[in-house]
Short mmCIF file of C-alpha atoms and ligand atoms in Angstrom, two decimals:
data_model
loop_
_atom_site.label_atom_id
_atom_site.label_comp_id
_atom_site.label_asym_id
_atom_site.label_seq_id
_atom_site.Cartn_x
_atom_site.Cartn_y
_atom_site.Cartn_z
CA UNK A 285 34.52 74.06 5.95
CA UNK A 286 32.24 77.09 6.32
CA UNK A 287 29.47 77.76 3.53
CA UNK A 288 29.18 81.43 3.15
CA UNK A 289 27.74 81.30 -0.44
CA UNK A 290 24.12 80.35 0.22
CA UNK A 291 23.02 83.02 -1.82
CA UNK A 292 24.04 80.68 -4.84
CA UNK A 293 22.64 77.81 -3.32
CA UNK A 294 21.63 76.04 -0.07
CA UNK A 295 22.75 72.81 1.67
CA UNK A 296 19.31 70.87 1.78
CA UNK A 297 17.29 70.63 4.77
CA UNK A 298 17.43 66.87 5.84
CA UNK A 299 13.96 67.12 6.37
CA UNK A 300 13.56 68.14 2.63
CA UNK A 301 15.73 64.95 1.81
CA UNK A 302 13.37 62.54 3.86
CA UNK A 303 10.12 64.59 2.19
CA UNK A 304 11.54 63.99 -1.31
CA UNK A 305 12.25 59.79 -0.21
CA UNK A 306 8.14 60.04 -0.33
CA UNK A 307 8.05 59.88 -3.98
CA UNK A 308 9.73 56.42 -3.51
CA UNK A 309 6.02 55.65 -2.73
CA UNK A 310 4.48 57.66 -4.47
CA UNK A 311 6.10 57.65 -7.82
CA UNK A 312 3.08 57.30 -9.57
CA UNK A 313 1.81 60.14 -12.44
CA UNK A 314 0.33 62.94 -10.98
CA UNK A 315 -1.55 62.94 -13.81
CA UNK A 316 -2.80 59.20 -13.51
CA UNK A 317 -6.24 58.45 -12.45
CA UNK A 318 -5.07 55.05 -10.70
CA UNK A 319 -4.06 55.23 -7.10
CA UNK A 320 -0.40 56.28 -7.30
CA UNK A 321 -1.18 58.50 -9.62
CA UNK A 322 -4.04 59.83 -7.23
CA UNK A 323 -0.97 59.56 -4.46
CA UNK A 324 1.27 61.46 -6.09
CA UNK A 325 -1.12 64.54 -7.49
CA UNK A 326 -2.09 64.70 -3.02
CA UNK A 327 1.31 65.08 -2.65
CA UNK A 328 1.92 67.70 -4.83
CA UNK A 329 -1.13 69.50 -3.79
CA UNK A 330 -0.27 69.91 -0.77
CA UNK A 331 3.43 71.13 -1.44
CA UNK A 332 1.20 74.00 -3.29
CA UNK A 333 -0.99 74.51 -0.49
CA UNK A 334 1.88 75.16 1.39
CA UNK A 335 3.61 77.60 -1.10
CA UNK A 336 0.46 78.90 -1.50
CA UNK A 337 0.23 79.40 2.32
CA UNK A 338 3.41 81.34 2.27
CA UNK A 339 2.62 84.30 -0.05
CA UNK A 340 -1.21 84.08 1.20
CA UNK A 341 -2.77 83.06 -1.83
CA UNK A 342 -5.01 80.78 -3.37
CA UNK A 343 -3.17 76.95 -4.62
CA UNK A 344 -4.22 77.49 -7.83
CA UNK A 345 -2.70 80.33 -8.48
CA UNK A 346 1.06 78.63 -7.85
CA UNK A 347 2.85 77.53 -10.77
CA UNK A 348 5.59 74.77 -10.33
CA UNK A 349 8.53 75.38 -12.67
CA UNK A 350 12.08 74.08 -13.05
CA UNK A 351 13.25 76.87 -10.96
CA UNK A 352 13.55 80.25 -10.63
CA UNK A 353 14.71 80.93 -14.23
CA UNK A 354 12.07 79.05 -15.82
CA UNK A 355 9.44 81.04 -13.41
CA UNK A 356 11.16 84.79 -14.87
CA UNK A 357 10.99 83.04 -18.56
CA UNK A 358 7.34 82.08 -18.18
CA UNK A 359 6.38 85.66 -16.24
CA UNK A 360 8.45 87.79 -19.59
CA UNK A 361 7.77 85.46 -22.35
CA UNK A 362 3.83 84.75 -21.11
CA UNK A 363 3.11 88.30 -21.02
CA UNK A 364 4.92 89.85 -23.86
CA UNK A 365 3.69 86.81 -26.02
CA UNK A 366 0.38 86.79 -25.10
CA UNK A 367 -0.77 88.64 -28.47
CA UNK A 368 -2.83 91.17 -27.20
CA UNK A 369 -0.12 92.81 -24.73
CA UNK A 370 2.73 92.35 -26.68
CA UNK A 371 4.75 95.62 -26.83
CA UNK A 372 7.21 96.97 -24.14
CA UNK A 373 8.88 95.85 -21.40
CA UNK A 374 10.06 97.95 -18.73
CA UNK A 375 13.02 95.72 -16.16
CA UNK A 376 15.26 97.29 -13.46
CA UNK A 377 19.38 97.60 -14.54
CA UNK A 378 19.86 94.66 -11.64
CA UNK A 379 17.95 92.08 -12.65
CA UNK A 380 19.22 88.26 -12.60
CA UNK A 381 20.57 87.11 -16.13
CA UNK A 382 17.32 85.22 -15.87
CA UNK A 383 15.03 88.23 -16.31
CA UNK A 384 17.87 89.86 -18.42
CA UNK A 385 18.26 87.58 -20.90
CA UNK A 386 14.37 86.54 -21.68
CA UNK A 387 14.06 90.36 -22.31
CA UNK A 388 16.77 91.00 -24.79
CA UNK A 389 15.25 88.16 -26.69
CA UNK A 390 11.77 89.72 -26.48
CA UNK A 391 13.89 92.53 -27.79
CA UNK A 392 15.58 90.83 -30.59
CA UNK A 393 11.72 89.24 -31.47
CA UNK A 394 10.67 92.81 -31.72
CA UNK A 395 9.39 94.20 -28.32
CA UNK A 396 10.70 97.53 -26.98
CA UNK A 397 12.95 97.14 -24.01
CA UNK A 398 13.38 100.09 -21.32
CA UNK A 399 15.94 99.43 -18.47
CA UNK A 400 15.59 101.61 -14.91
CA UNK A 401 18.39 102.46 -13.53
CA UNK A 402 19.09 102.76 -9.54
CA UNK A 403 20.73 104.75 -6.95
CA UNK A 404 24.70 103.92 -4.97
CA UNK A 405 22.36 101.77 -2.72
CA UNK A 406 20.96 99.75 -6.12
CA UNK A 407 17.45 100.69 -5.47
CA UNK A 408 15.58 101.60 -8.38
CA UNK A 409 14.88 105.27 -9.44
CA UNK A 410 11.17 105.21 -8.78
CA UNK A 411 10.43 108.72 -10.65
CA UNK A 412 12.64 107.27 -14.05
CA UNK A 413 9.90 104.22 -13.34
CA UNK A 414 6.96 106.12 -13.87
CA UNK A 415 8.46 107.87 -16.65
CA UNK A 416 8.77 105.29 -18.31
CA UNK A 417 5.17 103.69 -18.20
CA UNK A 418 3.19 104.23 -21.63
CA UNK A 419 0.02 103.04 -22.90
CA UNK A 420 1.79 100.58 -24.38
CA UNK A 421 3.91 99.20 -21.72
CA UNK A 422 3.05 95.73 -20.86
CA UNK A 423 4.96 94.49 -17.96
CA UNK A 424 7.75 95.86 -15.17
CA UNK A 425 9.86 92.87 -13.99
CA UNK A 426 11.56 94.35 -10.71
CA UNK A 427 13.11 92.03 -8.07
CA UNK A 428 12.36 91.77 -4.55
CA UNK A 429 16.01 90.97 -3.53
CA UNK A 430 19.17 91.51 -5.27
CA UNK A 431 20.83 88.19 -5.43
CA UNK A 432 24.64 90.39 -5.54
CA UNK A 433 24.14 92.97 -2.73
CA UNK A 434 20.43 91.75 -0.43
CA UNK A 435 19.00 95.52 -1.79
CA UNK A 436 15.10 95.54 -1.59
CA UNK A 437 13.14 97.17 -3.53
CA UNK A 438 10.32 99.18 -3.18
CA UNK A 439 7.45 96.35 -4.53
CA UNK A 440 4.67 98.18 -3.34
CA UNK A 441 5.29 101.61 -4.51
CA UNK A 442 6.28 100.09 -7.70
CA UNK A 443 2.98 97.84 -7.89
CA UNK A 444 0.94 101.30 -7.34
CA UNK A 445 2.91 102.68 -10.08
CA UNK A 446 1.91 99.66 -12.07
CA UNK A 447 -1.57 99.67 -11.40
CA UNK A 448 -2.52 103.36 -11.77
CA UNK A 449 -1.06 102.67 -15.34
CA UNK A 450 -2.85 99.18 -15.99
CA UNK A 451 0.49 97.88 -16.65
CA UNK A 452 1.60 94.05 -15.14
CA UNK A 453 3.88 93.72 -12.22
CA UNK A 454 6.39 90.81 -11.88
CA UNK A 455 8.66 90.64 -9.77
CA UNK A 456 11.88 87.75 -8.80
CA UNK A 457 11.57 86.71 -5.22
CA UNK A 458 13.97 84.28 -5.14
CA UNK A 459 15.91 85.48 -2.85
CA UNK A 460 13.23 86.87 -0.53
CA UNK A 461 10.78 84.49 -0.44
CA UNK A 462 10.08 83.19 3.36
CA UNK A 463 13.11 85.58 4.46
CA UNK A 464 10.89 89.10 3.85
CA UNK A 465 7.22 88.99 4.50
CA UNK A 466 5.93 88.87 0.88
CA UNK A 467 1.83 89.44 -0.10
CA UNK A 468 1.59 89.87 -3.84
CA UNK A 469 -2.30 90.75 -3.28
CA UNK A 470 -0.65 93.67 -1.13
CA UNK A 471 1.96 94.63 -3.44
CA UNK A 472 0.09 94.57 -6.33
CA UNK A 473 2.10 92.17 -7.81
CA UNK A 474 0.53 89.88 -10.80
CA UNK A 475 3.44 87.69 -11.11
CA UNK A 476 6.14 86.11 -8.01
CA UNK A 477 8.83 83.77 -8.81
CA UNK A 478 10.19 81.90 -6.48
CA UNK A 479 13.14 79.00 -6.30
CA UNK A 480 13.72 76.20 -3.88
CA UNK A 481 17.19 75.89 -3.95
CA UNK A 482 17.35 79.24 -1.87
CA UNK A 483 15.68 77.91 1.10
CA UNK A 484 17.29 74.61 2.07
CA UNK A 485 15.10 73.30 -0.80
CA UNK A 486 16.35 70.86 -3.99
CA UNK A 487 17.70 72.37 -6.82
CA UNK A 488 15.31 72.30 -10.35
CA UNK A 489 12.11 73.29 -8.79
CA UNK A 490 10.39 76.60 -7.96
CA UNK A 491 7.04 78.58 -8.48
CA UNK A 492 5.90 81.45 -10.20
CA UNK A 493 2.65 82.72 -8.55
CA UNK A 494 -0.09 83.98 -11.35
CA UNK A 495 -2.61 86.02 -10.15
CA UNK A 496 -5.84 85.04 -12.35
CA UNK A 497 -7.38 87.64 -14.63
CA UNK A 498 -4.81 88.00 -17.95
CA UNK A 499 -3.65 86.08 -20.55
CA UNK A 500 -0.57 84.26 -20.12
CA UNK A 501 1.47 82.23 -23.29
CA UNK A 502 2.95 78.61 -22.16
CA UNK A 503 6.51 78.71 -22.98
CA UNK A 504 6.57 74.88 -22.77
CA UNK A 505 3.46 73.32 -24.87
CA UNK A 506 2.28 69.67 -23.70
CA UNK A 507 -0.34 67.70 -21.90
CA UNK A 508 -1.44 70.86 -20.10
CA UNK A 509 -0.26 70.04 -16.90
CA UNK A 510 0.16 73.29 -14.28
CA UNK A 511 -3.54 74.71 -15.49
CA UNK A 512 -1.83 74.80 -18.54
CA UNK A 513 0.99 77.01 -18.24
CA UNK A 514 3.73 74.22 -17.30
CA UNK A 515 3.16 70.66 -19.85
CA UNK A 516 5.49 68.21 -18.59
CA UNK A 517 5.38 65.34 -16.00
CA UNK A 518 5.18 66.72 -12.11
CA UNK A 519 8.97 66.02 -10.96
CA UNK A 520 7.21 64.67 -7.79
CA UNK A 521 10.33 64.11 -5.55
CA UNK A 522 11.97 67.63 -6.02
CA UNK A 523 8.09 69.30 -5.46
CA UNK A 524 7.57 67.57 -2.33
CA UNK A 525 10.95 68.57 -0.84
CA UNK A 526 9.74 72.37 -2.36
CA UNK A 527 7.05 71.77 0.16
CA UNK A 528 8.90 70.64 2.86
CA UNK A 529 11.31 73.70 2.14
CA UNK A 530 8.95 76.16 2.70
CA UNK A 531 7.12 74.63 5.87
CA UNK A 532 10.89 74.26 7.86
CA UNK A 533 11.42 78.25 7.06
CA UNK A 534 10.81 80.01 10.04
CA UNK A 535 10.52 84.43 10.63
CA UNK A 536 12.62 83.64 13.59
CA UNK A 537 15.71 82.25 11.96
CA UNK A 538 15.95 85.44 9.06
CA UNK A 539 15.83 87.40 12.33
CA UNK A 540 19.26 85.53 13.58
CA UNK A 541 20.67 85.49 9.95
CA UNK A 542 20.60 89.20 9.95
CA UNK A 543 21.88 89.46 13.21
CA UNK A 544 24.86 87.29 12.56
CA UNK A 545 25.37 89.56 8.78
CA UNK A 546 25.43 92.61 10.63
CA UNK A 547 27.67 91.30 13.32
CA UNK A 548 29.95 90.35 9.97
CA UNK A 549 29.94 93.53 8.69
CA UNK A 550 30.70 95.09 11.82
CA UNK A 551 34.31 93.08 12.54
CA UNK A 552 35.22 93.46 9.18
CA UNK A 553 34.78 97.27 8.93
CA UNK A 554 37.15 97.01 12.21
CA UNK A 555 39.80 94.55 11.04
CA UNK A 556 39.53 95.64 7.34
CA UNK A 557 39.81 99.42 6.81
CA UNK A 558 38.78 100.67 3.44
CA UNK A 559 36.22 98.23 3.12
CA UNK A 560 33.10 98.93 1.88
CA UNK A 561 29.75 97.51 2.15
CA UNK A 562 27.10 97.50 -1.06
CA UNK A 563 23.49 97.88 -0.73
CA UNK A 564 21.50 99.60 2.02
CA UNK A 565 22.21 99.42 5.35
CA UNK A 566 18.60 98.44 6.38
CA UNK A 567 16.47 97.25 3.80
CA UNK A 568 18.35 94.20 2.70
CA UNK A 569 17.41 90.64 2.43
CA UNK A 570 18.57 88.84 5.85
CA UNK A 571 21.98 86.51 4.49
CA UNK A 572 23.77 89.20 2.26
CA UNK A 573 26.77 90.83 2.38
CA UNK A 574 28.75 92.17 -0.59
CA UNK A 575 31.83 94.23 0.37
CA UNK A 576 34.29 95.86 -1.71
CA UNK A 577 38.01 95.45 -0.37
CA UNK A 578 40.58 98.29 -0.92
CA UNK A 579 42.84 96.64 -2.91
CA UNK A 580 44.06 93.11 -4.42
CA UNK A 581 41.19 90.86 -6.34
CA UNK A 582 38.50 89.53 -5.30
CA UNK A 583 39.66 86.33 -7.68
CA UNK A 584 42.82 86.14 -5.91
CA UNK A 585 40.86 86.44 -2.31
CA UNK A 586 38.31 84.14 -2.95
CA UNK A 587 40.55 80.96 -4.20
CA UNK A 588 42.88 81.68 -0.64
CA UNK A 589 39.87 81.98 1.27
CA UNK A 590 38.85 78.22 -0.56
CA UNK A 591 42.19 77.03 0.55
CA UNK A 592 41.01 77.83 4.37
CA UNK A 593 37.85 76.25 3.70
CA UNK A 594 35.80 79.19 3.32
CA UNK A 595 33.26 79.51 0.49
CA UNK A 596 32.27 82.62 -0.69
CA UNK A 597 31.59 83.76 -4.22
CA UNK A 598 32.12 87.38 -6.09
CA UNK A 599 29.15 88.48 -6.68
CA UNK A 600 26.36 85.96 -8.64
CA UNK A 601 27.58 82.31 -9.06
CA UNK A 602 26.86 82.00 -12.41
CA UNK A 603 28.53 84.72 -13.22
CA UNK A 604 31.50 84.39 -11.10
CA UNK A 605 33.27 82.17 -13.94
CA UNK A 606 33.05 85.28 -16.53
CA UNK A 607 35.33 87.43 -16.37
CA UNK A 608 33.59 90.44 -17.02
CA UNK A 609 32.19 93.23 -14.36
CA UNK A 610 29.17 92.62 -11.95
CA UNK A 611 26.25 94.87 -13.95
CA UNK A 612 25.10 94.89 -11.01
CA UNK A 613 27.55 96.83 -9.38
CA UNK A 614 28.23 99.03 -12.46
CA UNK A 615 24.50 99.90 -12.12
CA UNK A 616 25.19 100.95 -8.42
CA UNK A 617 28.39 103.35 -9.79
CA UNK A 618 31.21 101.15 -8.72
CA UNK A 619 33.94 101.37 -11.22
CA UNK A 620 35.31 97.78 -12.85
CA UNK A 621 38.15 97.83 -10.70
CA UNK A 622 35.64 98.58 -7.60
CA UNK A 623 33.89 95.35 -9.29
CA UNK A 624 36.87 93.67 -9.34
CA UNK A 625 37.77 94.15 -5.65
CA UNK A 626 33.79 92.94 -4.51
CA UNK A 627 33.33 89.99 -2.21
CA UNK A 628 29.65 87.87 -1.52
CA UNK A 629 29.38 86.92 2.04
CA UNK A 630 25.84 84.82 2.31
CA UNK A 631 24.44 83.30 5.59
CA UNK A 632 21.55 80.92 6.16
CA UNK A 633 20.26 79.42 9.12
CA UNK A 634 22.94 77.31 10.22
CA UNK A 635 26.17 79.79 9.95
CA UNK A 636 27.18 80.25 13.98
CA UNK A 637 28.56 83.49 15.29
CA UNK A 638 31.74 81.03 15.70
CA UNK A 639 32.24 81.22 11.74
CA UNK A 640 31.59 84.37 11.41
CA UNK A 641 33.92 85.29 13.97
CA UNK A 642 36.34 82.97 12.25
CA UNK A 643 35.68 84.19 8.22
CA UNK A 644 36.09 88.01 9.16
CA UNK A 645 39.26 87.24 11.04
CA UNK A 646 40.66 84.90 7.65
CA UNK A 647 39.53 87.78 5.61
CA UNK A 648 41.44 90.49 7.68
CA UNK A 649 44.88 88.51 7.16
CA UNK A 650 44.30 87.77 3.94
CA UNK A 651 43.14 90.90 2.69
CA UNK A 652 46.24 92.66 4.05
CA UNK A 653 48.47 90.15 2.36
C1 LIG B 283 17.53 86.63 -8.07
C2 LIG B 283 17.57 85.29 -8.73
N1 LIG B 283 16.68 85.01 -9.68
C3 LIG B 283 16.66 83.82 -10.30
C4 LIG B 283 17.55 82.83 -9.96
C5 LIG B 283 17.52 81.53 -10.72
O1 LIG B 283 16.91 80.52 -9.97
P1 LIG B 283 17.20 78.99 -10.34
O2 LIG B 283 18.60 78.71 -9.98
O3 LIG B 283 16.19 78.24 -9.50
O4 LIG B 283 16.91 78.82 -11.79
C6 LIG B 283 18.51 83.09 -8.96
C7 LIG B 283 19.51 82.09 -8.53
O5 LIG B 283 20.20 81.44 -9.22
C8 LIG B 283 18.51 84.35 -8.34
O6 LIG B 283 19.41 84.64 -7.39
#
């Protein structure tokens, strides 16, 4: 089998496995003042230290959460329900259903929604940004790395833009995070989330990174764990392999992901004419590839290519069952049928330039069937 659809998810690390065994141990309470309760809250600590580490902040300023979703709720619904800043919310036309959907129901609860729009490459329209920004604006949500296509977007330009307006800057890194260097002090960025499952990690945990100074609502209510901001019981075992996770990700392997995604992109533009990459040439996220084929679906493609053993996906997973458009590509200008005819390649550290070699050659037959 080859596993081309880590941008969905990621085969855990086996290290991360043998990290999460520790709350076997450890299985007290974090929140217990007995000794496996003292255990378990040293465990987790130190999983934060080392998220902490990776975006150069300060421990208490990272957030566990159920994931990346629960991170973009808690960053939308914190800010636009924290009374005093409640009022309008400015998001990109790209964002995961996860930012999407938390903002059309601030919408439907009676905050004013503005959507940015982006260029053929899907990066956001910087001058429609600042247009956009009123005295009344209280946070921009804009992602880091577009979980369809790899596109980056300009976070520090857009944090500037943010700041000279006292507005709040989110923005989804779960796709980025440890694969692009990432400094929210530098970006200006009040709010990171971040997911696990991404990075080798266990699925049902991430972070959202809160930089101290405004007013944030719980969206879950509780025993105050999480400084507040998250009630509910540590899941110990998934936040320790979190940890682990982050310490096993190394600069040098995005380096040889992106090497092996360009190499992909290169044989398939040879055996495949017509094709079609999405997204930027350069400033993409290391393991992405979304190409459009010239003709057939990408359906039909994708349940052959599962028949060789090749996983891919069209586009986001959890959309991939719908049958409606990417908006993500629509954003971009690809028509439906464009849409229809898009392919996901994604890469982590352990794809070989033997499988890559391999899935563009599969693809070439196929696609000309
Ligand atoms: C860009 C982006 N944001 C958020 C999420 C949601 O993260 P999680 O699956 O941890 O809830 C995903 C992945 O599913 C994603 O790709």
């Amino acid at each position: 089998m080859i596993y081309l659809d880590n941008a969905a998810t990621t085969r855990p690390d086996p290290a991360v496995l043998e990290a999460m065994a520790q709350a076997r141990e450890d299985y007290g309470n974090a929140s217990s003042v007995h000794r496996l309760g003292v255990a378990a809250a040293k465990a987790v600590e130190m999983a934060r230290a080392a998220v902490a580490e990776a975006l150069q902040v300060r421990p208490d300023e990272v957030v566990f959460t159920s994931g990346g979703t629960e991170a973009n709720n808690l960053a939308l619904k914190g800010v636009l329900l924290a009374g005093a800043r409640r009022g309008h919310l400015v998001i990109s036309a790209v964002e995961h259903p996860s930012v999407l959907e938390p903002a059309r129901a601030l919408q439907r609860l009676g905050c004013r929604l503005s959507l940015v729009g982006t260029d053929s490459d899907g990066v956001i329209d910087l001058s429609a940004l600042a247009k956009l920004l009123t005295e009344r604006t209280s946070l921009v949500s804009v992602m880091h790395a577009n979980n369809e296509t790899g596109a980056l977007q300009p976070l520090a330009e857009i944090g500037r833009l943010c700041r000279r307006r006292g507005v709040l800057f989110h923005t989804d890194a779960s796709q980025s995070f440890t694969k692009e260097a990432l400094e929210p002090r530098r970006v200006g960025a009040d709010l990171v989330t971040m997911s696990a499952h991404k990075i080798h990690g266990p699925k049902g945990v991430g972070a959202l990174y809160v930089r101290p100074g405004f007013r944030l609502e719980p969206i879950l209510h509780g025993g105050g764990q999480e400084g507040g901001l998250r009630s509910g019981t540590h899941n110990t075992a998934a936040i320790l392999g979190f940890g682990a996770a982050v310490g096993l990700s190394r600069a040098r392997d995005a380096a040889r992901v992106r090497r092996l995604r360009d190499r992909l992109e290169a044989r398939l533009r040879e055996l495949v004419p017509g094709l079609r990459r999405n997204g930027p040439r350069a400033r993409r996220v290391c393991g992405i590839l979304s190409v459009t084929i010239p003709r057939g679906r990408a359906g039909d493609l994708l349940q052959a290519l599962s028949r060789e053993g090749v996983c891919a996906s069209a586009g986001a997973a959890c959309s991939a069952a719908v049958a409606h458009p990417s908006h993500v590509l629509l954003a971009m200008g690809l028509s439906a049928d464009e849409a229809g005819r898009t392919l996901r390649l994604s890469l982590s550290r352990w794809t070989t330039a033997a499988e890559v070699e391999s899935v563009a050659r599969i693809i070439a037959r196929l696609a000309q069937r």
